CSV table of C-alpha atoms in Angstrom, one decimal:
chain,number,residue,atom,x,y,z
A,1,MET,CA,-193.5,44.8,-21.4
A,2,LYS,CA,-189.9,46.1,-22.0
A,3,ASN,CA,-187.3,45.9,-19.6
A,4,GLY,CA,-186.3,49.1,-17.9
A,5,ILE,CA,-183.2,50.9,-17.7
A,6,ALA,CA,-181.3,52.2,-14.7
A,7,GLN,CA,-178.0,54.1,-14.1
A,8,LEU,CA,-176.3,53.0,-10.9
A,9,LEU,CA,-173.7,55.1,-9.3
A,10,LYS,CA,-171.3,53.9,-6.4
A,11,ILE,CA,-169.0,56.0,-4.5
A,12,GLU,CA,-166.7,54.5,-1.4
A,13,LEU,CA,-166.6,57.3,1.0
A,14,ALA,CA,-164.1,56.6,3.7
A,15,MET,CA,-166.8,55.8,6.2
A,16,ARG,CA,-169.4,54.7,4.0
A,17,THR,CA,-170.6,53.8,0.5
A,18,VAL,CA,-173.1,55.9,-1.6
A,19,PHE,CA,-175.2,54.1,-3.7
A,20,LEU,CA,-177.4,56.2,-6.2
A,21,SER,CA,-179.8,55.3,-8.7
A,22,ASP,CA,-181.3,57.6,-11.3
A,23,GLY,CA,-184.6,57.5,-9.5
A,24,GLY,CA,-186.6,55.2,-7.4
A,25,PHE,CA,-184.7,52.3,-5.4
A,26,ILE,CA,-183.5,49.3,-6.8
A,27,VAL,CA,-181.4,46.4,-5.4
A,28,PHE,CA,-178.2,45.6,-7.3
A,29,ASP,CA,-175.5,42.9,-6.1
A,30,GLY,CA,-176.8,43.0,-2.4
A,31,ASP,CA,-176.9,46.7,-2.3
A,32,THR,CA,-179.8,48.9,-2.3
A,33,TYR,CA,-179.5,52.3,-4.8
A,34,VAL,CA,-181.8,55.2,-4.1
A,35,GLY,CA,-182.5,58.1,-5.8
A,36,GLY,CA,-181.1,60.7,-3.2
A,37,ASP,CA,-178.2,60.5,-0.9
A,38,VAL,CA,-178.3,62.2,2.6
A,39,LEU,CA,-174.9,63.6,1.8
A,40,LEU,CA,-174.3,64.1,-2.0
A,41,GLY,CA,-178.3,64.5,-2.7
A,42,SER,CA,-179.1,63.8,-6.3
A,43,ILE,CA,-177.0,63.2,-9.5
A,44,ALA,CA,-178.1,66.4,-11.8
A,45,GLY,CA,-176.2,65.1,-14.6
A,46,ILE,CA,-173.3,62.9,-16.2
A,47,ASP,CA,-171.1,64.2,-18.8
A,48,PRO,CA,-170.4,62.0,-21.7
A,49,PHE,CA,-167.6,59.6,-21.3
A,50,GLU,CA,-164.2,60.9,-22.6
A,51,ALA,CA,-162.0,58.4,-23.4
A,52,GLY,CA,-158.3,58.6,-23.0
A,53,PHE,CA,-155.5,58.6,-25.8
A,54,GLY,CA,-151.9,58.9,-25.8
A,55,GLY,CA,-151.1,60.7,-22.5
A,56,SER,CA,-154.4,62.0,-21.6
A,57,ILE,CA,-156.5,59.7,-19.4
A,58,SER,CA,-160.4,58.6,-19.3
A,59,GLN,CA,-162.6,60.5,-17.2
A,60,ILE,CA,-166.2,61.4,-16.6
A,61,ASP,CA,-167.7,64.3,-15.0
A,62,VAL,CA,-170.9,63.8,-12.7
A,63,THR,CA,-172.6,66.8,-11.2
A,64,PHE,CA,-174.8,66.4,-8.1
A,65,HIS,CA,-177.3,68.5,-6.3
A,66,PRO,CA,-176.6,68.7,-2.8
A,67,PRO,CA,-179.5,67.6,-0.7
A,68,PRO,CA,-181.8,70.8,0.4
A,69,PHE,CA,-182.1,69.6,4.0
A,70,GLN,CA,-185.6,70.8,4.5
A,71,GLY,CA,-188.0,70.2,7.4
A,72,SER,CA,-187.1,68.4,10.5
A,73,ILE,CA,-183.2,68.4,10.1
A,74,SER,CA,-183.0,71.9,8.9
A,75,GLY,CA,-180.1,73.8,10.7
A,76,ASP,CA,-178.7,70.6,12.0
A,77,TRP,CA,-175.1,69.3,11.4
A,78,ILE,CA,-174.5,66.1,9.7
A,79,LEU,CA,-171.5,63.7,10.0
A,80,ALA,CA,-170.8,62.6,6.6
A,81,ALA,CA,-170.6,59.1,7.6
A,82,GLY,CA,-174.0,59.3,8.4
A,83,VAL,CA,-174.4,59.8,12.3
A,84,TRP,CA,-176.6,62.7,13.2
A,85,SER,CA,-175.2,65.0,16.0
A,86,ASP,CA,-174.7,68.5,16.9
A,87,SER,CA,-171.2,68.3,18.0
A,88,GLY,CA,-168.0,66.2,17.4
A,89,VAL,CA,-164.4,66.3,16.5
A,90,TRP,CA,-163.0,66.9,13.1
A,91,ASP,CA,-160.9,63.9,11.6
A,92,ASP,CA,-159.8,63.2,8.1
A,93,GLN,CA,-162.0,59.9,8.0
A,94,SER,CA,-165.2,62.0,8.4
A,95,PHE,CA,-166.4,65.7,8.1
A,96,TRP,CA,-168.8,67.8,9.0
A,97,ILE,CA,-171.4,70.0,6.6
A,98,ASP,CA,-173.8,72.4,7.6
A,99,THR,CA,-177.1,71.1,6.8
A,100,GLY,CA,-178.4,75.0,6.1
A,101,SER,CA,-177.3,76.7,2.9
A,102,ASN,CA,-173.5,76.3,3.2
A,103,ALA,CA,-173.9,72.4,2.7
A,104,VAL,CA,-172.5,72.9,-0.9
A,105,ALA,CA,-169.7,74.8,0.2
A,106,ALA,CA,-168.4,72.2,2.8
A,107,LEU,CA,-168.9,69.5,0.7
A,108,SER,CA,-165.5,69.7,-0.9
A,109,GLU,CA,-162.5,67.8,-2.1
A,110,ALA,CA,-161.2,66.4,1.0
A,111,ALA,CA,-163.8,64.0,1.5
A,112,LEU,CA,-164.5,62.9,-1.9
A,113,ARG,CA,-160.8,62.8,-3.3
A,114,ASN,CA,-159.5,59.8,-4.4
A,115,ARG,CA,-162.2,57.7,-3.5
A,116,ARG,CA,-163.3,55.0,-5.7
A,117,ILE,CA,-166.5,55.2,-8.2
A,118,GLU,CA,-168.4,52.6,-10.2
A,119,MET,CA,-171.1,53.1,-13.1
A,120,PHE,CA,-173.3,50.7,-14.0
A,121,VAL,CA,-176.0,50.4,-16.6
A,122,VAL,CA,-178.8,47.8,-15.6
A,123,GLU,CA,-181.9,46.2,-17.1
A,124,TYR,CA,-185.0,45.7,-14.7
A,125,ASP,CA,-188.2,44.1,-15.0
A,126,PRO,CA,-191.0,46.9,-14.4
A,127,ALA,CA,-193.2,44.4,-13.3
A,128,THR,CA,-191.0,43.2,-10.1
A,129,GLY,CA,-188.5,46.0,-10.0
A,130,LEU,CA,-185.7,43.3,-10.2
A,131,ILE,CA,-182.4,43.5,-12.3
A,132,THR,CA,-182.7,41.3,-15.3
A,133,GLY,CA,-179.7,40.0,-17.6
A,134,THR,CA,-176.3,41.1,-17.0
A,135,PRO,CA,-175.4,44.8,-15.6
A,136,GLU,CA,-172.7,46.4,-17.4
A,137,ARG,CA,-170.2,48.1,-15.4
A,138,LYS,CA,-169.6,51.3,-17.8
A,139,PHE,CA,-167.0,53.1,-15.5
A,140,VAL,CA,-164.4,52.3,-12.8
A,141,GLY,CA,-162.5,55.1,-11.6
A,142,GLN,CA,-161.5,57.6,-8.7
A,143,VAL,CA,-162.6,61.1,-7.7
A,144,ASP,CA,-160.2,63.6,-9.0
A,145,GLN,CA,-161.8,66.8,-8.3
A,146,THR,CA,-164.6,68.4,-7.2
A,147,THR,CA,-166.0,72.0,-8.0
A,148,ARG,CA,-168.7,73.4,-6.6
A,149,SER,CA,-171.2,76.4,-7.6
A,150,LEU,CA,-172.9,78.3,-4.9
A,151,VAL,CA,-175.0,80.1,-7.6
A,152,SER,CA,-176.3,76.8,-9.1
A,153,LYS,CA,-176.0,74.8,-5.4
A,154,THR,CA,-174.1,72.0,-7.6
A,155,VAL,CA,-171.3,70.1,-7.0
A,156,GLY,CA,-169.1,69.0,-10.0
A,157,VAL,CA,-167.0,65.8,-9.3
A,158,SER,CA,-164.4,65.0,-12.2
A,159,CYS,CA,-163.6,61.4,-11.9
A,160,THR,CA,-160.7,59.6,-13.8
A,161,SER,CA,-159.7,56.1,-14.5
A,162,ARG,CA,-158.1,54.0,-11.5
A,163,ALA,CA,-155.2,53.8,-13.8
A,164,GLU,CA,-154.1,57.3,-13.4
A,165,PRO,CA,-151.2,56.1,-11.3
A,166,ILE,CA,-149.5,54.5,-14.2
A,167,PHE,CA,-149.7,57.5,-16.5
A,168,SER,CA,-146.7,58.9,-15.0
A,169,LYS,CA,-144.1,58.8,-17.7
A,170,ASN,CA,-140.6,58.6,-16.9
A,171,ALA,CA,-138.5,60.6,-19.3
A,172,GLY,CA,-135.3,60.0,-17.7
A,173,ASN,CA,-132.8,62.7,-16.6
A,174,ALA,CA,-134.4,66.1,-16.7
A,175,MET,CA,-132.3,69.4,-17.0
A,176,SER,CA,-133.5,71.0,-13.9
A,177,HIS,CA,-132.4,72.4,-10.3
A,178,GLU,CA,-133.4,69.2,-8.6
A,179,PHE,CA,-131.5,66.7,-10.9
A,180,GLN,CA,-128.5,69.2,-11.1
A,181,GLN,CA,-128.4,69.2,-7.3
A,182,LEU,CA,-127.9,65.2,-7.5
A,183,ILE,CA,-125.0,65.4,-9.9
A,184,SER,CA,-123.4,68.5,-8.8
A,185,PRO,CA,-124.5,69.4,-5.5
A,186,GLY,CA,-124.5,73.2,-4.7
A,187,ASP,CA,-124.6,74.3,-8.3
A,188,THR,CA,-127.4,77.0,-8.4
A,189,GLY,CA,-127.0,77.6,-12.2
A,190,PHE,CA,-130.4,76.0,-12.9
A,191,ALA,CA,-132.2,77.9,-9.9
A,192,GLN,CA,-130.9,81.3,-11.6
A,193,THR,CA,-132.4,80.4,-14.8
A,194,THR,CA,-135.8,82.1,-15.6
A,195,GLY,CA,-138.7,80.9,-17.4
A,196,LEU,CA,-138.7,77.3,-16.4
A,197,ALA,CA,-141.9,75.8,-15.6
A,198,LYS,CA,-142.2,73.7,-12.6
A,199,GLN,CA,-144.7,70.8,-12.7
A,200,TRP,CA,-146.0,68.3,-10.1
A,201,ALA,CA,-148.8,65.8,-9.5
A,202,TRP,CA,-152.0,67.1,-8.5
A,203,GLY,CA,-152.6,66.4,-5.0
A,204,THR,CA,-149.0,66.5,-3.8
A,205,ALA,CA,-148.3,68.9,-0.7
A,206,SER,CA,-145.5,70.5,-2.5
A,207,VAL,CA,-143.1,70.2,-5.2
A,208,SER,CA,-140.6,67.7,-5.1
A,209,GLY,CA,-138.5,65.6,-7.5
A,210,THR,CA,-137.1,66.9,-10.8
A,211,GLY,CA,-139.1,69.8,-11.9
A,212,GLY,CA,-137.7,71.4,-15.1
A,213,PHE,CA,-138.4,72.1,-18.5
A,214,PHE,CA,-139.0,68.6,-19.3
A,215,GLY,CA,-141.1,68.3,-16.0
A,216,GLY,CA,-141.0,65.6,-13.3
A,217,ASP,CA,-143.3,64.1,-10.7
A,218,ALA,CA,-143.7,63.6,-7.0
A,219,GLY,CA,-141.9,60.3,-6.9
A,220,GLY,CA,-138.4,62.4,-8.5
A,221,GLY,CA,-137.2,61.4,-11.9
A,222,GLY,CA,-140.5,61.0,-13.5
A,223,SER,CA,-142.2,63.3,-16.0
A,224,VAL,CA,-145.9,63.9,-16.2
A,225,GLU,CA,-145.9,66.1,-19.1
A,226,ASN,CA,-149.1,65.5,-21.0
A,227,ASN,CA,-151.1,64.4,-17.9
A,228,PRO,CA,-154.2,66.4,-17.4
A,229,ASN,CA,-153.9,65.8,-13.8
A,230,VAL,CA,-150.8,68.0,-13.4
A,231,ARG,CA,-151.2,71.3,-12.0
A,232,GLN,CA,-148.6,74.0,-13.1
A,233,ASN,CA,-147.7,77.3,-11.7
B,1,MET,CA,-193.5,71.6,5.2
B,2,ILE,CA,-197.0,73.4,4.6
B,3,GLU,CA,-200.6,71.6,4.8
B,4,PHE,CA,-203.1,72.8,2.5
B,5,PRO,CA,-206.3,72.5,4.5
B,6,ASP,CA,-208.7,69.5,4.1
B,7,GLY,CA,-212.3,69.9,2.9
B,8,LEU,CA,-211.9,73.1,0.7
B,9,PRO,CA,-213.8,73.2,-2.6
B,10,LEU,CA,-211.6,72.5,-5.3
B,11,THR,CA,-211.2,71.1,-8.9
B,12,ALA,CA,-207.9,69.5,-9.8
B,13,GLU,CA,-206.1,67.8,-12.6
B,14,ALA,CA,-203.9,65.0,-11.7
B,15,GLN,CA,-200.9,63.8,-13.4
B,16,PHE,CA,-198.5,60.9,-13.6
B,17,LEU,CA,-195.0,61.7,-14.8
B,18,PRO,CA,-193.2,58.9,-16.0
B,19,ARG,CA,-189.7,58.9,-17.0
B,20,ASP,CA,-189.9,56.5,-19.7
B,21,VAL,CA,-187.2,56.8,-22.7
B,22,GLU,CA,-189.3,56.7,-26.0
B,23,GLN,CA,-186.9,55.5,-29.0
B,24,ARG,CA,-188.3,56.4,-32.4
B,25,SER,CA,-186.4,54.6,-34.8
B,26,LEU,CA,-186.2,55.4,-38.6
B,27,SER,CA,-186.8,51.8,-39.8
B,28,GLY,CA,-188.4,49.8,-37.0
B,29,PRO,CA,-191.0,50.0,-34.3
B,30,THR,CA,-191.0,52.6,-31.8
B,31,ASP,CA,-190.5,51.3,-28.4
B,32,ILE,CA,-190.7,52.8,-24.8
B,33,PHE,CA,-188.0,51.8,-22.1
B,34,PRO,CA,-189.6,52.5,-18.6
B,35,ARG,CA,-187.0,54.2,-16.1
B,36,LEU,CA,-187.4,54.4,-12.3
B,37,GLY,CA,-188.5,57.5,-10.8
B,38,GLY,CA,-192.0,58.3,-12.0
B,39,ARG,CA,-194.1,60.5,-10.0
B,40,PHE,CA,-197.4,62.4,-9.7
B,41,ALA,CA,-198.4,66.1,-9.9
B,42,ILE,CA,-201.7,67.7,-9.3
B,43,GLN,CA,-202.7,71.0,-11.1
B,44,VAL,CA,-205.2,72.2,-8.2
B,45,THR,CA,-207.9,75.3,-8.6
B,46,ALA,CA,-209.1,76.0,-5.2
B,47,GLY,CA,-212.1,77.9,-4.6
B,48,PRO,CA,-213.7,80.1,-5.8
B,49,PHE,CA,-213.5,82.2,-2.6
B,50,TYR,CA,-214.5,85.5,-1.8
B,51,ALA,CA,-211.4,87.4,-1.9
B,52,ASP,CA,-211.2,88.0,2.1
B,53,GLU,CA,-211.6,84.3,2.4
B,54,ALA,CA,-209.0,83.4,-0.4
B,55,ARG,CA,-206.0,85.5,1.0
B,56,GLU,CA,-205.1,83.3,3.9
B,57,LEU,CA,-205.0,80.1,1.6
B,58,LEU,CA,-202.9,82.4,-1.2
B,59,ALA,CA,-200.6,83.3,1.7
B,60,LEU,CA,-200.0,79.7,2.5
B,61,VAL,CA,-199.4,78.8,-0.9
B,62,MET,CA,-197.3,81.4,-1.5
B,63,ALA,CA,-195.1,80.5,1.4
B,64,ALA,CA,-195.0,77.2,0.2
B,65,LYS,CA,-193.7,78.0,-3.3
B,66,TYR,CA,-191.2,80.8,-2.2
B,67,GLY,CA,-188.1,79.1,-0.7
B,68,GLY,CA,-189.3,75.8,-2.0
B,69,THR,CA,-190.9,74.7,1.3
B,70,GLY,CA,-193.2,72.4,-0.2
B,71,LEU,CA,-196.8,71.5,0.4
B,72,ARG,CA,-198.8,68.3,1.4
B,73,MET,CA,-202.4,67.9,0.7
B,74,ARG,CA,-205.1,65.5,0.9
B,75,TYR,CA,-205.6,64.0,-2.6
B,76,PRO,CA,-209.3,64.6,-3.5
B,77,LEU,CA,-210.7,61.3,-3.7
B,78,GLN,CA,-214.2,60.6,-5.8
B,79,TRP,CA,-214.9,57.4,-3.5
B,80,SER,CA,-214.2,56.3,-0.3
B,81,GLN,CA,-211.0,54.1,0.4
B,82,SER,CA,-211.6,53.8,4.2
B,83,GLY,CA,-212.8,50.7,6.2
B,84,GLY,CA,-209.5,48.8,5.5
B,85,GLY,CA,-208.2,49.4,9.5
B,86,ALA,CA,-207.6,52.1,11.7
B,87,THR,CA,-203.9,52.2,10.6
B,88,LEU,CA,-202.4,50.4,7.8
B,89,VAL,CA,-198.7,50.0,8.0
B,90,ASN,CA,-195.8,48.4,5.9
B,91,GLY,CA,-194.7,45.0,6.9
B,92,GLY,CA,-191.3,45.0,6.0
B,93,VAL,CA,-189.4,45.2,2.7
B,94,GLY,CA,-190.6,43.0,0.0
B,95,SER,CA,-188.6,41.4,-2.6
B,96,SER,CA,-190.2,43.4,-5.3
B,97,THR,CA,-189.7,47.5,-5.8
B,98,ARG,CA,-193.4,47.4,-7.2
B,99,THR,CA,-194.8,45.3,-4.1
B,100,LEU,CA,-195.7,47.2,-0.9
B,101,PRO,CA,-196.5,44.6,1.8
B,102,ILE,CA,-198.9,46.1,4.3
B,103,LYS,CA,-200.3,44.4,7.7
B,104,GLY,CA,-202.6,45.5,10.4
B,105,GLY,CA,-205.8,45.4,7.7
B,106,THR,CA,-209.5,44.4,8.0
B,107,PRO,CA,-209.5,40.7,6.8
B,108,GLY,CA,-211.4,40.6,3.4
B,109,PHE,CA,-210.9,44.1,2.7
B,110,VAL,CA,-210.1,45.0,-0.8
B,111,ILE,CA,-207.8,47.5,-1.7
B,112,ARG,CA,-209.0,48.1,-5.3
B,113,ARG,CA,-207.0,48.7,-8.6
B,114,GLY,CA,-207.2,52.4,-9.4
B,115,TRP,CA,-207.0,53.6,-5.9
B,116,PHE,CA,-204.4,55.5,-4.4
B,117,LEU,CA,-202.4,55.6,-1.3
B,118,SER,CA,-199.4,57.3,0.1
B,119,VAL,CA,-196.6,55.7,2.3
B,120,GLN,CA,-195.4,58.1,4.8
B,121,ASP,CA,-191.8,57.7,5.9
B,122,ALA,CA,-190.4,58.7,9.1
B,123,ASP,CA,-189.8,62.1,8.7
B,124,GLY,CA,-193.4,62.6,7.8
B,125,GLN,CA,-193.0,62.8,3.9
B,126,HIS,CA,-195.6,61.1,2.0
B,127,PHE,CA,-195.0,59.2,-1.4
B,128,PHE,CA,-198.0,58.8,-3.4
B,129,HIS,CA,-198.7,55.8,-5.2
B,130,SER,CA,-201.5,54.1,-7.5
B,131,VAL,CA,-202.6,50.7,-6.8
B,132,ALA,CA,-202.0,48.5,-9.7
B,133,ASP,CA,-204.1,45.4,-8.9
B,134,ASN,CA,-206.7,44.3,-6.4
B,135,ALA,CA,-205.1,43.3,-3.3
B,136,VAL,CA,-207.5,41.4,-0.7
B,137,VAL,CA,-206.4,41.5,2.9
B,138,ALA,CA,-205.7,38.1,4.4
B,139,ASN,CA,-207.1,36.7,7.7
B,140,ASP,CA,-203.8,37.8,9.4
B,141,GLY,CA,-204.4,41.5,8.2
B,142,THR,CA,-201.7,41.4,5.7
B,143,ALA,CA,-201.6,42.0,2.0
B,144,ASN,CA,-199.2,42.5,-0.7
B,145,VAL,CA,-200.5,45.7,-2.8
B,146,PHE,CA,-199.0,45.8,-6.5
B,147,VAL,CA,-198.4,49.8,-6.9
B,148,THR,CA,-197.3,52.3,-9.7
B,149,PRO,CA,-194.5,53.5,-9.7
B,150,GLU,CA,-191.9,51.7,-7.9
B,151,LEU,CA,-191.4,52.6,-4.3
B,152,LYS,CA,-188.8,55.3,-3.9
B,153,ARG,CA,-187.3,53.6,-0.9
B,154,PRO,CA,-187.1,50.2,1.1
B,155,PHE,CA,-189.2,51.4,3.6
B,156,PRO,CA,-188.7,50.2,7.2
B,157,ASN,CA,-190.9,47.9,8.9
B,158,ASN,CA,-193.9,49.3,10.6
B,159,THR,CA,-193.9,52.5,7.8
B,160,VAL,CA,-197.4,54.0,7.9
B,161,VAL,CA,-199.4,53.5,4.7
B,162,ASN,CA,-202.4,55.6,4.2
B,163,VAL,CA,-205.1,54.1,2.2
B,164,ALA,CA,-208.1,56.0,3.8
B,165,VAL,CA,-206.7,59.5,3.0
B,166,PRO,CA,-203.7,59.5,0.9
B,167,ARG,CA,-201.8,62.7,0.7
B,168,ILE,CA,-199.7,63.9,-1.9
B,169,GLN,CA,-196.7,65.9,-1.0
B,170,GLY,CA,-194.3,68.0,-3.2
B,171,LEU,CA,-193.1,71.4,-4.3
B,172,VAL,CA,-195.5,74.1,-5.8
B,173,THR,CA,-193.9,73.9,-9.1
B,174,SER,CA,-196.0,76.8,-11.0
B,175,ALA,CA,-194.0,79.4,-12.6
B,176,GLN,CA,-196.3,82.0,-11.0
B,177,ILE,CA,-198.8,82.1,-8.4
B,178,VAL,CA,-201.7,84.0,-10.0
B,179,TRP,CA,-204.6,85.2,-8.9
B,180,PRO,CA,-207.7,87.7,-10.0
B,181,ILE,CA,-208.9,90.6,-8.4
B,182,SER,CA,-212.1,91.1,-10.0
B,183,GLY,CA,-214.8,93.4,-9.5
B,184,ASP,CA,-217.0,90.2,-8.1
B,185,MET,CA,-214.8,89.9,-5.1
B,186,VAL,CA,-214.7,86.1,-6.3
B,187,ALA,CA,-210.9,84.6,-6.6
B,188,PRO,CA,-210.0,81.2,-7.0
B,189,VAL,CA,-206.3,80.2,-5.9
B,190,VAL,CA,-204.5,77.9,-8.7
B,191,PHE,CA,-201.2,76.3,-8.4
B,192,THR,CA,-199.5,73.0,-9.3
B,193,LEU,CA,-197.9,70.5,-6.9
B,194,GLU,CA,-195.5,67.8,-7.8
B,195,GLU,CA,-193.7,65.3,-5.9
B,196,ARG,CA,-190.2,65.6,-5.2
B,197,GLU,CA,-189.4,62.3,-5.7
């Protein structure tokens, strides 16, 4: 009998780790992977892996079907940590989602962003359900952005390489208002100039560092040009 | 979850839906690689009923279909699977995802190859399985039942295992619910029920 193939997905949320298989349950490395999770639901699809070249970064997109929460738990609230309750306080280590139709809406970036994600492909013996051979780790990354579709009730999660922080490229001094303030405080010449794009690293609270024509990241002085994880306005 | 009434006249076609990957190569042999997550479905034709008898059943199936509520029904066995003990329960998590350890059985009772059983989790969800090999209940009431497909979850100790009356539970996946409106006032109710996982 041929060995079976299973894909496994592990996401380390703040309060607990989600272990998802592509169906059934299987034990790998001491952890039990199951077909569905009470929070994320099941995996709807995994887009092909996109390798990163030059200034772009490796990424993979995973789409989830959030759980329908039918039957006895309908209408309750669920704490993402896995504790059932009707009331509670909000903090950034956990979050609440309505188990009704708003589940997709609430399952947003805050809970998932920057969480470590790993994907494995394993072979298992169909007679025993036990993993055989050497599992392959296909991807290690972090959750970058989530997109949710209320129409199709899906949550898309794009994941980037853990190497993302080193993708900030330091392009040296830049012609920008911020840099000009360092060498000539009070000079507003660049501030009066139109047509300059400002860029900053995705996820930062506000513009800082040396924004300008050559770009600049939140740390100051480094450019993030060519980085797909940069938001521009 | 809507319960389909027991004891109604029906014919059915049961299906096993594996999730294998088939590889047909240009040069070499064809291979099939198993994957986790195989499930069962059953295509049911209940009745025929007189139209006035069918209407409540029709409403019930429509309710199960509409809104994706789901349906649970007794699997229409054509043999007896009773006598193994009043209530069989899971005896804890086994080392294999295809072995279901049970306890509380009648010593000497044989759970036979080709029988069906359903494991009922704490939420009442039934998971349907085929018995892959004969399993004899030992003197202490335990047995290891080899099932197809793999267990869907690591069921905790004392999870109920239904052998005498297995039930299949899932969604009504037929694209439409169709019923005849005929001159002889006789109507079958036709639907397909597929396990969710």
